[in-house]
Amino acid sequence: MSEGALKETAAPYRTGEARSEFAPLIDELYREEVLAARRMAPEEKLILGERLFRWACAITLEGIKLQHPEASEADCQRMLRERVELGRKLEAR
């Protein structure tokens, strides 16, 4: 496979799942996302990575609040920091 062809080939995002009638459309949309990401400048990727991290933290914080409705905002923030730190430790393994 040539280098150019490799750059036009998106990695599979799912394996072993049953395919639905929408699978070809899903595959094409995923391929377009991957190719667009490959064309992005490193600076754009960095900015989007930060946005994604902040979004994930916001979603996780809301989940913590639902799990612990009695917890103060400070306690919820502490639990979020603990979860982020746990993720870093697990990733470092």
Protein backbone atom coordinates (compact mmCIF):
# COMPACT_ATOMS: atom_id res chain seq x y z
CA MET A 1 0.00 0.00 0.00
CA SER A 2 1.42 3.37 -0.97
CA GLU A 3 1.91 6.13 1.59
CA GLY A 4 -0.81 8.20 -0.09
CA ALA A 5 -3.27 5.31 0.03
CA LEU A 6 -2.43 4.73 3.68
CA LYS A 7 -3.25 8.35 4.49
CA GLU A 8 -6.63 7.92 2.80
CA THR A 9 -7.46 4.83 4.86
CA ALA A 10 -9.11 5.37 8.22
CA ALA A 11 -8.48 2.89 11.01
CA PRO A 12 -11.52 0.83 11.98
CA TYR A 13 -13.37 2.28 14.95
CA ARG A 14 -15.24 -0.86 15.85
CA THR A 15 -14.62 -4.56 15.59
CA GLY A 16 -16.81 -7.58 16.02
CA GLU A 17 -20.08 -5.67 16.14
CA ALA A 18 -23.14 -6.64 14.15
CA ARG A 19 -23.48 -4.39 11.11
CA SER A 20 -26.69 -2.45 10.58
CA GLU A 21 -28.16 -0.98 7.43
CA PHE A 22 -26.58 2.32 8.49
CA ALA A 23 -23.07 0.88 8.77
CA PRO A 24 -21.88 2.16 5.36
CA LEU A 25 -23.02 5.70 6.19
CA ILE A 26 -21.45 5.51 9.65
CA ASP A 27 -18.21 4.22 8.13
CA GLU A 28 -18.10 7.05 5.60
CA LEU A 29 -18.77 9.72 8.24
CA TYR A 30 -16.06 8.25 10.47
CA ARG A 31 -13.62 8.15 7.53
CA GLU A 32 -14.31 11.83 6.79
CA GLU A 33 -13.69 12.75 10.45
CA VAL A 34 -10.38 10.88 10.51
CA LEU A 35 -9.20 12.45 7.26
CA ALA A 36 -10.20 15.94 8.46
CA ALA A 37 -8.26 15.38 11.69
CA ARG A 38 -5.20 14.31 9.71
CA ARG A 39 -5.33 17.57 7.74
CA MET A 40 -5.47 19.73 10.89
CA ALA A 41 -2.48 21.74 12.00
CA PRO A 42 -0.91 20.61 15.28
CA GLU A 43 -2.07 23.85 16.91
CA GLU A 44 -5.69 23.09 16.00
CA LYS A 45 -5.38 19.58 17.42
CA LEU A 46 -3.99 20.99 20.66
CA ILE A 47 -6.87 23.46 21.01
CA LEU A 48 -9.47 20.78 20.25
CA GLY A 49 -7.78 18.44 22.72
CA GLU A 50 -8.10 21.03 25.46
CA ARG A 51 -11.76 21.62 24.59
CA LEU A 52 -12.42 17.88 24.67
CA PHE A 53 -10.72 17.58 28.07
CA ARG A 54 -12.75 20.45 29.51
CA TRP A 55 -15.96 18.99 28.10
CA ALA A 56 -15.15 15.55 29.55
CA CYS A 57 -14.41 17.14 32.94
CA ALA A 58 -17.73 19.00 32.87
CA ILE A 59 -19.64 15.81 32.04
CA THR A 60 -17.76 13.87 34.73
CA LEU A 61 -18.39 16.62 37.29
CA GLU A 62 -22.13 16.48 36.57
CA GLY A 63 -22.01 12.70 37.03
CA ILE A 64 -20.26 13.13 40.37
CA LYS A 65 -22.95 15.58 41.47
CA LEU A 66 -25.64 13.06 40.55
CA GLN A 67 -23.82 10.28 42.41
CA HIS A 68 -23.25 12.47 45.47
CA PRO A 69 -26.11 14.99 45.73
CA GLU A 70 -25.12 15.79 49.32
CA ALA A 71 -21.55 16.76 48.35
CA SER A 72 -20.47 20.40 48.26
CA GLU A 73 -19.06 21.96 45.10
CA ALA A 74 -15.58 21.78 46.65
CA ASP A 75 -16.03 18.07 47.41
CA CYS A 76 -17.20 17.41 43.85
CA GLN A 77 -14.18 19.28 42.45
CA ARG A 78 -11.89 17.22 44.71
CA MET A 79 -13.48 13.97 43.48
CA LEU A 80 -13.00 15.12 39.89
CA ARG A 81 -9.31 15.83 40.53
CA GLU A 82 -8.96 12.39 42.13
CA ARG A 83 -10.53 10.74 39.08
CA VAL A 84 -8.29 12.64 36.68
CA GLU A 85 -5.24 11.65 38.74
CA LEU A 86 -6.37 8.01 38.78
CA GLY A 87 -6.71 8.14 35.00
CA ARG A 88 -3.17 9.48 34.69
CA LYS A 89 -1.82 6.73 36.95
CA LEU A 90 -3.63 4.03 35.00
CA GLU A 91 -2.43 5.48 31.71
CA ALA A 92 1.18 5.50 32.93
CA ARG A 93 1.15 1.74 33.53
